[in-house]
PDB file of C-alpha atoms in Angstrom:
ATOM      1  CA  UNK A   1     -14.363 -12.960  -3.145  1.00 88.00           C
ATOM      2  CA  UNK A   2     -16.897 -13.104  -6.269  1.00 92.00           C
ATOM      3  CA  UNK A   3     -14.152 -11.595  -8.272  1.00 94.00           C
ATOM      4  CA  UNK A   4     -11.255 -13.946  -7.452  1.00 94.00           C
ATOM      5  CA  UNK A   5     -13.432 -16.802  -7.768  1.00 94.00           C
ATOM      6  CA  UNK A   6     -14.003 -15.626 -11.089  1.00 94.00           C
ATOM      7  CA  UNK A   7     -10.509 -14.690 -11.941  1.00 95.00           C
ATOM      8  CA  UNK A   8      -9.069 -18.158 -11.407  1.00 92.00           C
ATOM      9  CA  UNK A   9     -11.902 -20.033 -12.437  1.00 92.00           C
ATOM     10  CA  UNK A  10     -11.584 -22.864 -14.802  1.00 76.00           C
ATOM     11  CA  UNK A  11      -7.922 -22.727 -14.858  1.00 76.00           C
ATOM     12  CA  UNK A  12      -7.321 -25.809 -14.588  1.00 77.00           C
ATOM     13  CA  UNK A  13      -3.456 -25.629 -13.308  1.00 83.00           C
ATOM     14  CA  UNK A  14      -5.025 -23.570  -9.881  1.00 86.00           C
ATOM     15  CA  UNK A  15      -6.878 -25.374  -7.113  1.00 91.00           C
ATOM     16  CA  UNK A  16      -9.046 -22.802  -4.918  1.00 92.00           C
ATOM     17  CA  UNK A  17      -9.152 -22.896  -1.297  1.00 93.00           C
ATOM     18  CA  UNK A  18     -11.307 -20.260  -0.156  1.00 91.00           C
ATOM     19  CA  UNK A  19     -11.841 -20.025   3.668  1.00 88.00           C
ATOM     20  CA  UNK A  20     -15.149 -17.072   4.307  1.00 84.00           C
ATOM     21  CA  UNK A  21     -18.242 -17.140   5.794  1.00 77.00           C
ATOM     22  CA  UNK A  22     -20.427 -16.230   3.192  1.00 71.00           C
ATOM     23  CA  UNK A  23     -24.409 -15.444   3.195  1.00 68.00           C
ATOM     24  CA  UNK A  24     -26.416 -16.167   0.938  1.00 75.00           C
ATOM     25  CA  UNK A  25     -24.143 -19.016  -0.213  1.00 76.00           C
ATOM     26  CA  UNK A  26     -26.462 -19.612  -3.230  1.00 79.00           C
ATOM     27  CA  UNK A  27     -25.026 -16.059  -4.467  1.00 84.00           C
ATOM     28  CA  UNK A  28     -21.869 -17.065  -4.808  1.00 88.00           C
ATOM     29  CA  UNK A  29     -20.571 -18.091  -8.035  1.00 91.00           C
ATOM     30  CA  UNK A  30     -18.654 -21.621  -7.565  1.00 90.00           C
ATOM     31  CA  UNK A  31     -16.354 -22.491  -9.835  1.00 93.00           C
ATOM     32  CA  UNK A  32     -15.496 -26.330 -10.162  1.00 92.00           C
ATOM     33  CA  UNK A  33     -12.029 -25.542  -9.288  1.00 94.00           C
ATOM     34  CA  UNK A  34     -12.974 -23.823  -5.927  1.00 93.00           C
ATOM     35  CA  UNK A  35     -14.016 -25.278  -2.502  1.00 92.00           C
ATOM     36  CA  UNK A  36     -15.604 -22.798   0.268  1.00 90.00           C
ATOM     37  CA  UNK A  37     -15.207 -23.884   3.817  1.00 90.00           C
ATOM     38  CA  UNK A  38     -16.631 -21.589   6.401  1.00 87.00           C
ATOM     39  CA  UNK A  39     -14.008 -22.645   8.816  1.00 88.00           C
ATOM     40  CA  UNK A  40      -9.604 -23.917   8.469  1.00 91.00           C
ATOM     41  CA  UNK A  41      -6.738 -23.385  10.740  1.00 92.00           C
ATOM     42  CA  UNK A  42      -4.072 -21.801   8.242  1.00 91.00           C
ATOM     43  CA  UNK A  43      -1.749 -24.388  10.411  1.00 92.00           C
ATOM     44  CA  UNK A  44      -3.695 -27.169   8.389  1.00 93.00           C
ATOM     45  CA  UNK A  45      -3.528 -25.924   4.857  1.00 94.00           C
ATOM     46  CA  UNK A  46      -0.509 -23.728   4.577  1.00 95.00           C
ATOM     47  CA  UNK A  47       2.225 -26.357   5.243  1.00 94.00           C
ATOM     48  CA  UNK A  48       0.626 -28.662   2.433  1.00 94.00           C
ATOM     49  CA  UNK A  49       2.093 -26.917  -0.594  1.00 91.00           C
ATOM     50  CA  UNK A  50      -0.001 -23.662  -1.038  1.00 96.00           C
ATOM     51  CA  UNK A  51       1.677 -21.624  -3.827  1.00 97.00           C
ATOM     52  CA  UNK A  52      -0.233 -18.159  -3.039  1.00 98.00           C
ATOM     53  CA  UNK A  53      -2.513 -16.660  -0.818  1.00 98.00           C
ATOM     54  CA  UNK A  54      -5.326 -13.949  -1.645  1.00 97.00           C
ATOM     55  CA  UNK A  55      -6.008 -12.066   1.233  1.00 96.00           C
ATOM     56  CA  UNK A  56      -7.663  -8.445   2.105  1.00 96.00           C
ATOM     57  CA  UNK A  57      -4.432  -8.407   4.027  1.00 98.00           C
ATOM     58  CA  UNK A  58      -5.341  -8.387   8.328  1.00 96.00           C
ATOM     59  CA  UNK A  59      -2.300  -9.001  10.211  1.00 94.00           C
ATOM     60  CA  UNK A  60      -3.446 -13.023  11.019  1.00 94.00           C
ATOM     61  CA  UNK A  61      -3.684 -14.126   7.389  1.00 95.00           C
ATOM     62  CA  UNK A  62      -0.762 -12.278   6.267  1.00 97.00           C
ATOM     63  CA  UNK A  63       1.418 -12.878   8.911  1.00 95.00           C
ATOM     64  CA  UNK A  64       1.300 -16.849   9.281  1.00 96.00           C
ATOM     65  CA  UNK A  65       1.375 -16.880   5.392  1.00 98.00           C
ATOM     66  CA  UNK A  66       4.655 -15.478   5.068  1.00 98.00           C
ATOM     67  CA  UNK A  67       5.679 -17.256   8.434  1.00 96.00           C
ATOM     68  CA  UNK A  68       5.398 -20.476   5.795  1.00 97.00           C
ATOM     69  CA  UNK A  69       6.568 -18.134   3.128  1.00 98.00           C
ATOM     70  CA  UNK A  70       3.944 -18.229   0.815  1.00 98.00           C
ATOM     71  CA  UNK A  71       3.711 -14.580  -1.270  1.00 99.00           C
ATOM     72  CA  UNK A  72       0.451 -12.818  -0.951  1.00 99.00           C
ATOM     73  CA  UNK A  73      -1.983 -11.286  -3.045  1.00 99.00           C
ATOM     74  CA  UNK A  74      -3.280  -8.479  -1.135  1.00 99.00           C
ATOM     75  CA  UNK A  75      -6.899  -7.045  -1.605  1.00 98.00           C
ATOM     76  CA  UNK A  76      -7.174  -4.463   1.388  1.00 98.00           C
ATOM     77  CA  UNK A  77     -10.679  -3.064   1.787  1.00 95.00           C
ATOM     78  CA  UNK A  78     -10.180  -0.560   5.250  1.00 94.00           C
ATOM     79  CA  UNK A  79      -8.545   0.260   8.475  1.00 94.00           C
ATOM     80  CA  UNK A  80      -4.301  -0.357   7.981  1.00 96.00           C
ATOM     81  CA  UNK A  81      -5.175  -3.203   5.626  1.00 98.00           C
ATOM     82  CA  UNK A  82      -3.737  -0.633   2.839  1.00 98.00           C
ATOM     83  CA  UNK A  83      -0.601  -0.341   4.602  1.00 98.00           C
ATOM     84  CA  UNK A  84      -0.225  -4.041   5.554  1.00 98.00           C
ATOM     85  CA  UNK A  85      -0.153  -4.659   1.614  1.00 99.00           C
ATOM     86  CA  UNK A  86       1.631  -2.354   0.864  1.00 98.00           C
ATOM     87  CA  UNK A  87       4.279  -3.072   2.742  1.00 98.00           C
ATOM     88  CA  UNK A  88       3.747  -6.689   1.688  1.00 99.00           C
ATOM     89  CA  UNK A  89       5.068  -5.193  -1.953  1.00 99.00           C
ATOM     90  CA  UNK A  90       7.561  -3.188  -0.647  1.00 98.00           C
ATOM     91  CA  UNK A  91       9.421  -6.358   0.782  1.00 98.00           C
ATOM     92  CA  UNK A  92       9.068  -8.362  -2.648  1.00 99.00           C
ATOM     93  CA  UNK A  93       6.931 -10.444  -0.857  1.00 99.00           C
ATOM     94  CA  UNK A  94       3.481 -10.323  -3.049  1.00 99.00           C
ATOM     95  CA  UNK A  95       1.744  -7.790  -4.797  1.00 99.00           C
ATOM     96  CA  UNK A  96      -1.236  -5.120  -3.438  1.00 99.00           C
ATOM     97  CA  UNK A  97      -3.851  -4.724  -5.469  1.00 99.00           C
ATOM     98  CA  UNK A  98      -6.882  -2.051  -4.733  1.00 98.00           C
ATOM     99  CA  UNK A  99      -9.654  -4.084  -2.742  1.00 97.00           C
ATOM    100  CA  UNK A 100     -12.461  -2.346  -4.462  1.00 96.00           C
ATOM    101  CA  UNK A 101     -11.224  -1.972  -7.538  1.00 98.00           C
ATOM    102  CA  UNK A 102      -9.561  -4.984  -8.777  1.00 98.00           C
ATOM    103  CA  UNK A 103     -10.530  -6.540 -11.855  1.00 98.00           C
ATOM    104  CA  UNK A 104     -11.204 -10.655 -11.910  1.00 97.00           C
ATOM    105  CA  UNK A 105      -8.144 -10.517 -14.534  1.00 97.00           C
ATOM    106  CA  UNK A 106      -6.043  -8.036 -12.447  1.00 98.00           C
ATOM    107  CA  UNK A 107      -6.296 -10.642  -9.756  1.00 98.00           C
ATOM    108  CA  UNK A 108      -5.573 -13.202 -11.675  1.00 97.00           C
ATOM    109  CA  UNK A 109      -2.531 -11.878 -13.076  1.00 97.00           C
ATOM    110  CA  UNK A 110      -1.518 -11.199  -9.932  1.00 98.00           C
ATOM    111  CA  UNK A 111      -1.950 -14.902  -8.741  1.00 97.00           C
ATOM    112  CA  UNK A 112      -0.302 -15.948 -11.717  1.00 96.00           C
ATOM    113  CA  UNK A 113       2.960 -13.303 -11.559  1.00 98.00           C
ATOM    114  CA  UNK A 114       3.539 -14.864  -7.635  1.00 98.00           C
ATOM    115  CA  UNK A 115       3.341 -18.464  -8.736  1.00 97.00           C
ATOM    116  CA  UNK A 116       5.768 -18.122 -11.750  1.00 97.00           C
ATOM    117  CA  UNK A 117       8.165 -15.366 -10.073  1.00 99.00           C
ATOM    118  CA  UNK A 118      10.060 -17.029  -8.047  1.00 98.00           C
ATOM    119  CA  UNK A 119      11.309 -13.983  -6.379  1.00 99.00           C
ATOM    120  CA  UNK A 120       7.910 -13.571  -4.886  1.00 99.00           C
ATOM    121  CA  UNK A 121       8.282 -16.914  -2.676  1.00 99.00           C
ATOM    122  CA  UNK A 122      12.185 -16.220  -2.284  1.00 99.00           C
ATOM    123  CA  UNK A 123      11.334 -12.761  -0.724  1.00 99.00           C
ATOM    124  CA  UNK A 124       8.595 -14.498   1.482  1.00 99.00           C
ATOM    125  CA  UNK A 125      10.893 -17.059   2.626  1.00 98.00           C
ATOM    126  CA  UNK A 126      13.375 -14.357   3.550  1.00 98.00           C
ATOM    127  CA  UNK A 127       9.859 -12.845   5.557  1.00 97.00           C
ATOM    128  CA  UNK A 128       9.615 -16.310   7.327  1.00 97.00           C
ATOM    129  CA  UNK A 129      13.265 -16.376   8.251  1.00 96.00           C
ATOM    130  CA  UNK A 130      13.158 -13.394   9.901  1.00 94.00           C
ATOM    131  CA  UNK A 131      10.098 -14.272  11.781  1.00 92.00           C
ATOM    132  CA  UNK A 132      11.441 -17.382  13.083  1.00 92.00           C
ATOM    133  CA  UNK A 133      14.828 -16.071  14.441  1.00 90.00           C
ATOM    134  CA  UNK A 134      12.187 -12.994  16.036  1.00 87.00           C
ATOM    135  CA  UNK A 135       9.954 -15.512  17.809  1.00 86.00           C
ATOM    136  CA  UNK A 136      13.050 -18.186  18.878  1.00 87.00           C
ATOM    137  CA  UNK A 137      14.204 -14.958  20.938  1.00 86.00           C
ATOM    138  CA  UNK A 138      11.015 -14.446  22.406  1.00 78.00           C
ATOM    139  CA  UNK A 139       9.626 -10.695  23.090  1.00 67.00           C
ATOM    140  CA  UNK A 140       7.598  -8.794  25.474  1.00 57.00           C
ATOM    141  CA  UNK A 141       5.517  -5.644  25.785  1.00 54.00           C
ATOM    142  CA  UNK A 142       6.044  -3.505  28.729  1.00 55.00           C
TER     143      UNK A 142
END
């Protein structure tokens, strides 16, 4: 988090929105662009004009952000994280960047490409669309 805090700090054209439970707080680096909340619904923020969204890439996160079609930056640490973002890429639909190994300005760049790109938030749109016409038809698991 430390290092996308710092890689979009005091850019003045991004507002940060970072949702973590983080302890010690007073370790954390603040910028005065950048609000911490330990707690949001993604149904509260995402709807409200939220251009990107920096995840480690679990299934929740990504999948509701490109159900609103918002591109990702993915930052997978473990487990199938790796996979989720890099499928996430494959599809157009953000960019997957190593978790451990990313660079403040890496991340930044990354932000920045998805934001100005517009076929970032066209691919993630075309994500959403097909998520919508999946859940109108409803599914089960037998």
């Amino acid at each position: 988090m430390q290092r996308t805090l710092t890689g979009l700090a005091d850019q003045t054209k991004y507002r940060i929105l970072v949702t973590a439970t983080v302890t010690p707080m007073e370790k954390v680096d603040i910028p005065h662009n950048a609000v911490i909340v330990e707690q949001l619904p993604h149904s509260d923020i995402l709807p409200l004009g939220v251009d990107v969204v920096v995840t480690h890439a679990g299934h929740g996160t990504t999948s509701i952000a490109l159900q609103y079609g918002i591109p990702l930056v993915c930052l997978p640490f473990g487990a199938d994280q790796p996979t989720l973002a890099q499928r996430v890429e494959q599809l157009g639909a953000g960019i997957a960047l190593n978790g451990e190994q990313a660079t403040p300005e890496q991340i930044h760049d990354a932000v920045q490409r998805c934001i100005e790109d517009p076929s970032f938030k066209s691919q993630a749109k075309k994500m959403s669309s097909t998520i919508a016409n999946v859940l109108a038809k409803g599914f089960s698991i037998e």
